[in-house]
């Protein structure tokens, strides 16, 4: 397995570029040209929509306003709903080959869940409450593989499937306040939906989101979490290479960015 860690400096450009890099890496793995890998990144300020979110009646206008305010927006190509991103959120993608004929993909979710949980246990061996798996109703981007402590969600998982590879994506709230991000997601839905479409988006509510710094220990940092996650991977897998930048050709990033923007345009 390879580890690509771009968390040292948060991205500041188009957030879709990170998804374009991941798409290229996933295609290469699916073609047998690259090993499984862990791709880590952050963005300074971005808002990523799910495909269903992008169909809300006023979503394009809200996205345009965000862009004018210096917030990069995108519609992602995996499952899930809207996710606010900032420097305190670590995005993790686990890219693995997909065996032919395989139908059940829950094992990939379980693997990601286990990696993130073990990293947290490295940071805090004596958690007062366990890391749990299951939908946290009222959280943003809810799903069966929400990760929570004490009923408050700090991580959500989504999946991108290709012909020969799978990418399981996680957003992990490590620093800052989960409540502020919840409010950002709620403000988006209130602005993007109308009365007829209120039921078409997750019922985001207060008290459902928190960061690891809030749930585990105020001293937990992005750097500490990333180091713990990478150490867990070193214990589980044979790591063949570790890099601080994905080796994706710039022209490929632009090409795939344009492809994704055309395909998932609101």
Tab-separated table of C-alpha atoms in Angstrom:
chain	number	residue	atom	x	y	z
A	1	UNK	CA	0.000	0.000	0.000
A	2	UNK	CA	1.028	3.588	-0.693
A	3	UNK	CA	0.276	6.558	1.551
A	4	UNK	CA	-0.192	10.013	0.033
A	5	UNK	CA	-0.486	12.676	2.738
A	6	UNK	CA	-1.348	16.173	1.487
A	7	UNK	CA	-2.613	17.396	4.875
A	8	UNK	CA	0.506	19.392	5.728
A	9	UNK	CA	-0.852	22.394	3.814
A	10	UNK	CA	-4.617	22.735	3.223
A	11	UNK	CA	-5.698	23.031	-0.404
A	12	UNK	CA	-6.859	26.514	-1.394
A	13	UNK	CA	-7.873	26.104	-5.039
A	14	UNK	CA	-10.863	24.325	-6.535
A	15	UNK	CA	-12.006	21.561	-4.194
A	16	UNK	CA	-13.010	19.467	-7.221
A	17	UNK	CA	-9.290	19.054	-7.970
A	18	UNK	CA	-8.867	16.730	-4.982
A	19	UNK	CA	-11.675	14.546	-6.324
A	20	UNK	CA	-10.100	14.661	-9.790
A	21	UNK	CA	-6.799	13.429	-8.335
A	22	UNK	CA	-8.604	10.660	-6.495
A	23	UNK	CA	-10.490	9.663	-9.642
A	24	UNK	CA	-7.207	9.368	-11.562
A	25	UNK	CA	-5.583	7.350	-8.775
A	26	UNK	CA	-8.627	5.081	-8.576
A	27	UNK	CA	-8.593	4.473	-12.333
A	28	UNK	CA	-4.906	3.639	-12.225
A	29	UNK	CA	-5.439	1.166	-9.397
A	30	UNK	CA	-8.379	-0.354	-11.275
A	31	UNK	CA	-6.221	-0.816	-14.357
A	32	UNK	CA	-3.616	-2.662	-12.329
A	33	UNK	CA	-1.096	0.167	-12.751
A	34	UNK	CA	-0.861	1.118	-9.092
A	35	UNK	CA	-1.141	-0.479	-5.649
A	36	UNK	CA	-3.889	0.146	-3.083
A	37	UNK	CA	-3.396	3.507	-1.419
A	38	UNK	CA	-4.489	5.888	1.299
A	39	UNK	CA	-4.987	9.485	0.134
A	40	UNK	CA	-5.258	12.232	2.778
A	41	UNK	CA	-6.059	15.909	2.183
A	42	UNK	CA	-7.638	19.042	3.635
A	43	UNK	CA	-9.179	22.170	2.166
A	44	UNK	CA	-9.101	25.646	3.682
A	45	UNK	CA	-12.757	26.449	2.967
A	46	UNK	CA	-15.089	24.466	0.745
A	47	UNK	CA	-18.607	23.069	0.528
A	48	UNK	CA	-19.185	19.760	-1.252
A	49	UNK	CA	-22.682	18.741	-2.339
A	50	UNK	CA	-24.115	15.312	-2.923
A	51	UNK	CA	-25.826	14.673	-6.254
A	52	UNK	CA	-29.304	14.933	-4.719
A	53	UNK	CA	-28.395	18.220	-3.003
A	54	UNK	CA	-27.419	19.694	-6.364
A	55	UNK	CA	-30.961	19.113	-7.637
A	56	UNK	CA	-32.556	21.396	-5.023
A	57	UNK	CA	-34.211	24.330	-6.802
A	58	UNK	CA	-31.885	27.084	-5.574
A	59	UNK	CA	-28.670	25.068	-5.232
A	60	UNK	CA	-26.935	26.692	-8.247
A	61	UNK	CA	-27.600	30.198	-6.917
A	62	UNK	CA	-26.383	29.268	-3.411
A	63	UNK	CA	-23.228	27.735	-4.859
A	64	UNK	CA	-22.578	30.868	-6.927
A	65	UNK	CA	-22.911	33.031	-3.810
A	66	UNK	CA	-20.513	30.786	-1.904
A	67	UNK	CA	-17.975	31.094	-4.712
A	68	UNK	CA	-18.283	34.899	-4.566
A	69	UNK	CA	-17.620	34.635	-0.819
A	70	UNK	CA	-14.395	32.696	-1.433
A	71	UNK	CA	-15.804	29.231	-0.718
A	72	UNK	CA	-14.965	26.570	-3.295
A	73	UNK	CA	-17.944	24.366	-4.181
A	74	UNK	CA	-18.382	21.085	-6.030
A	75	UNK	CA	-20.782	18.207	-6.550
A	76	UNK	CA	-19.033	14.994	-5.625
A	77	UNK	CA	-19.131	11.803	-7.642
A	78	UNK	CA	-19.657	9.437	-4.695
A	79	UNK	CA	-22.696	8.826	-2.533
A	80	UNK	CA	-23.680	10.976	0.416
A	81	UNK	CA	-24.981	14.476	0.990
A	82	UNK	CA	-23.553	17.944	1.621
A	83	UNK	CA	-20.355	18.309	3.676
A	84	UNK	CA	-18.681	21.571	4.784
A	85	UNK	CA	-14.872	21.460	4.708
A	86	UNK	CA	-12.252	23.556	6.484
A	87	UNK	CA	-8.753	23.187	7.897
A	88	UNK	CA	-9.985	21.063	10.807
A	89	UNK	CA	-11.535	18.375	8.575
A	90	UNK	CA	-9.341	15.536	7.302
A	91	UNK	CA	-10.517	13.822	4.112
A	92	UNK	CA	-9.434	10.197	3.825
A	93	UNK	CA	-9.768	8.021	0.712
A	94	UNK	CA	-8.953	4.319	0.807
A	95	UNK	CA	-8.520	3.082	-2.771
A	96	UNK	CA	-8.391	-0.666	-3.382
A	97	UNK	CA	-8.778	-3.011	-6.385
A	98	UNK	CA	-12.236	-4.539	-6.841
A	99	UNK	CA	-12.230	-8.298	-7.489
A	100	UNK	CA	-14.365	-9.466	-10.411
A	101	UNK	CA	-17.834	-10.594	-9.500
A	102	UNK	CA	-17.802	-8.925	-6.118
A	103	UNK	CA	-21.199	-7.511	-5.136
A	104	UNK	CA	-21.107	-6.860	-1.362
A	105	UNK	CA	-19.026	-3.759	-0.616
A	106	UNK	CA	-19.692	-3.515	3.115
A	107	UNK	CA	-16.252	-4.959	3.878
A	108	UNK	CA	-14.642	-1.818	2.458
A	109	UNK	CA	-16.722	0.374	4.755
A	110	UNK	CA	-15.839	-1.857	7.699
A	111	UNK	CA	-12.148	-1.612	6.855
A	112	UNK	CA	-12.260	2.193	6.806
A	113	UNK	CA	-14.309	2.228	10.012
A	114	UNK	CA	-11.734	-0.010	11.689
A	115	UNK	CA	-8.799	2.128	10.552
A	116	UNK	CA	-10.327	5.376	11.826
A	117	UNK	CA	-11.495	3.809	15.095
A	118	UNK	CA	-8.071	2.288	15.769
A	119	UNK	CA	-6.387	5.620	15.055
A	120	UNK	CA	-8.603	7.276	17.650
A	121	UNK	CA	-7.855	4.537	20.154
A	122	UNK	CA	-4.156	5.204	19.591
A	123	UNK	CA	-4.765	8.847	20.468
A	124	UNK	CA	-6.955	8.062	23.484
A	125	UNK	CA	-6.561	4.479	24.776
A	126	UNK	CA	-9.094	5.066	27.561
A	127	UNK	CA	-12.088	6.555	25.785
A	128	UNK	CA	-14.969	7.166	28.213
A	129	UNK	CA	-17.397	6.017	25.501
A	130	UNK	CA	-16.804	3.690	22.531
A	131	UNK	CA	-16.626	4.667	18.875
A	132	UNK	CA	-19.911	3.496	17.363
A	133	UNK	CA	-21.135	2.805	13.843
A	134	UNK	CA	-24.651	3.600	12.648
A	135	UNK	CA	-26.708	6.465	11.263
A	136	UNK	CA	-26.881	9.546	13.455
A	137	UNK	CA	-30.296	11.002	12.664
A	138	UNK	CA	-30.134	14.775	12.337
A	139	UNK	CA	-26.493	14.857	11.274
A	140	UNK	CA	-25.409	16.165	7.898
A	141	UNK	CA	-24.505	13.566	5.268
A	142	UNK	CA	-26.171	10.770	7.284
A	143	UNK	CA	-25.575	7.100	6.500
A	144	UNK	CA	-25.393	3.588	7.878
A	145	UNK	CA	-21.655	3.963	8.491
A	146	UNK	CA	-21.678	7.217	10.442
A	147	UNK	CA	-19.015	7.181	13.153
A	148	UNK	CA	-19.962	8.674	16.496
A	149	UNK	CA	-19.027	8.927	20.157
A	150	UNK	CA	-21.758	9.470	22.719
A	151	UNK	CA	-24.347	9.879	19.975
A	152	UNK	CA	-22.555	12.737	18.208
A	153	UNK	CA	-21.117	12.173	14.757
A	154	UNK	CA	-17.545	13.069	13.873
A	155	UNK	CA	-17.075	11.101	10.643
A	156	UNK	CA	-19.110	9.988	7.639
A	157	UNK	CA	-18.283	7.478	4.929
A	158	UNK	CA	-19.159	7.393	1.234
A	159	UNK	CA	-18.100	5.181	-1.633
A	160	UNK	CA	-17.062	5.590	-5.250
A	161	UNK	CA	-17.124	2.411	-7.403
A	162	UNK	CA	-15.345	1.937	-10.691
A	163	UNK	CA	-15.046	-1.140	-12.888
A	164	UNK	CA	-11.784	-2.288	-11.329
A	165	UNK	CA	-11.431	-0.312	-8.095
A	166	UNK	CA	-13.294	1.112	-5.108
A	167	UNK	CA	-12.664	4.314	-3.189
A	168	UNK	CA	-14.119	4.621	0.306
A	169	UNK	CA	-14.145	8.267	1.348
A	170	UNK	CA	-14.302	9.580	4.896
A	171	UNK	CA	-14.519	13.106	6.239
A	172	UNK	CA	-13.219	13.295	9.807
A	173	UNK	CA	-13.974	16.319	11.988
A	174	UNK	CA	-10.752	16.584	13.993
A	175	UNK	CA	-10.504	20.188	15.199
A	176	UNK	CA	-12.880	23.117	15.821
A	177	UNK	CA	-16.619	22.876	16.438
A	178	UNK	CA	-19.006	20.411	14.864
A	179	UNK	CA	-21.972	22.646	15.707
A	180	UNK	CA	-20.672	25.469	13.498
A	181	UNK	CA	-20.382	23.084	10.556
A	182	UNK	CA	-23.873	21.758	11.249
A	183	UNK	CA	-25.182	25.322	11.093
A	184	UNK	CA	-23.406	25.860	7.750
A	185	UNK	CA	-25.016	22.730	6.285
A	186	UNK	CA	-28.427	23.721	7.649
A	187	UNK	CA	-28.113	27.230	6.210
A	188	UNK	CA	-27.370	25.708	2.806
A	189	UNK	CA	-30.471	23.515	2.866
A	190	UNK	CA	-32.699	26.333	4.061
A	191	UNK	CA	-31.457	28.542	1.216
A	192	UNK	CA	-31.363	25.883	-1.529
A	193	UNK	CA	-34.730	24.202	-0.902
A	194	UNK	CA	-38.248	25.518	-1.200
A	195	UNK	CA	-41.408	24.466	0.590
A	196	UNK	CA	-42.054	21.637	-1.869
A	197	UNK	CA	-38.562	20.163	-1.476
A	198	UNK	CA	-37.994	20.450	2.302
A	199	UNK	CA	-38.393	16.694	2.678
A	200	UNK	CA	-35.844	15.953	-0.052
A	201	UNK	CA	-32.789	16.726	2.086
A	202	UNK	CA	-31.483	15.425	5.446
A	203	UNK	CA	-33.267	16.920	8.503
A	204	UNK	CA	-30.097	18.512	9.906
A	205	UNK	CA	-30.418	19.585	13.530
A	206	UNK	CA	-28.374	20.928	16.405
A	207	UNK	CA	-26.475	18.678	18.815
A	208	UNK	CA	-25.618	15.919	16.325
A	209	UNK	CA	-22.107	16.851	15.135
A	210	UNK	CA	-18.841	17.258	17.050
A	211	UNK	CA	-15.108	17.135	16.406
A	212	UNK	CA	-12.640	14.730	17.959
A	213	UNK	CA	-11.173	17.665	19.855
A	214	UNK	CA	-14.608	18.097	21.476
A	215	UNK	CA	-15.364	14.400	21.970
A	216	UNK	CA	-11.967	12.932	22.855
A	217	UNK	CA	-9.539	15.577	24.053
A	218	UNK	CA	-9.087	19.272	23.379
A	219	UNK	CA	-5.428	18.599	22.577
A	220	UNK	CA	-6.256	16.360	19.584
A	221	UNK	CA	-4.919	17.953	16.408
A	222	UNK	CA	-5.026	17.196	12.700
A	223	UNK	CA	-1.347	16.267	12.777
A	224	UNK	CA	-1.826	13.870	15.705
A	225	UNK	CA	-4.808	12.157	14.078
A	226	UNK	CA	-3.080	11.812	10.707
A	227	UNK	CA	0.037	10.369	12.334
A	228	UNK	CA	-2.062	7.876	14.300
A	229	UNK	CA	-3.950	6.833	11.146
A	230	UNK	CA	-0.741	6.351	9.179
A	231	UNK	CA	0.804	4.335	12.008
A	232	UNK	CA	-2.264	2.089	12.072
A	233	UNK	CA	-1.822	1.483	8.338
A	234	UNK	CA	1.846	0.650	8.859
A	235	UNK	CA	0.844	-1.974	11.407
A	236	UNK	CA	-1.792	-3.546	9.153
A	237	UNK	CA	-0.262	-3.318	5.677
A	238	UNK	CA	3.062	-3.449	3.909
A	239	UNK	CA	3.696	0.206	3.056
A	240	UNK	CA	5.744	0.468	-0.112
A	241	UNK	CA	5.868	4.236	-0.414
A	242	UNK	CA	4.890	7.424	1.428
A	243	UNK	CA	4.574	10.764	-0.350
A	244	UNK	CA	3.476	14.292	0.507
A	245	UNK	CA	1.979	14.924	-2.942
A	246	UNK	CA	-0.023	12.787	-5.350
A	247	UNK	CA	1.917	12.217	-8.568
A	248	UNK	CA	-1.028	13.048	-10.824
A	249	UNK	CA	-0.094	14.937	-14.027
A	250	UNK	CA	-1.504	18.473	-13.964
A	251	UNK	CA	-3.144	18.060	-17.355
A	252	UNK	CA	-4.951	14.972	-16.044
A	253	UNK	CA	-6.276	16.920	-13.054
A	254	UNK	CA	-7.667	19.573	-15.418
A	255	UNK	CA	-9.115	16.990	-17.813
A	256	UNK	CA	-10.874	15.007	-15.092
A	257	UNK	CA	-11.967	18.180	-13.289
A	258	UNK	CA	-13.716	19.316	-16.474
A	259	UNK	CA	-15.204	15.862	-16.959
A	260	UNK	CA	-16.625	15.770	-13.414
A	261	UNK	CA	-17.960	19.317	-13.601
A	262	UNK	CA	-19.779	18.551	-16.854
A	263	UNK	CA	-21.192	15.279	-15.572
A	264	UNK	CA	-22.382	16.575	-12.196
A	265	UNK	CA	-23.306	20.145	-13.079
A	266	UNK	CA	-26.305	21.315	-10.960
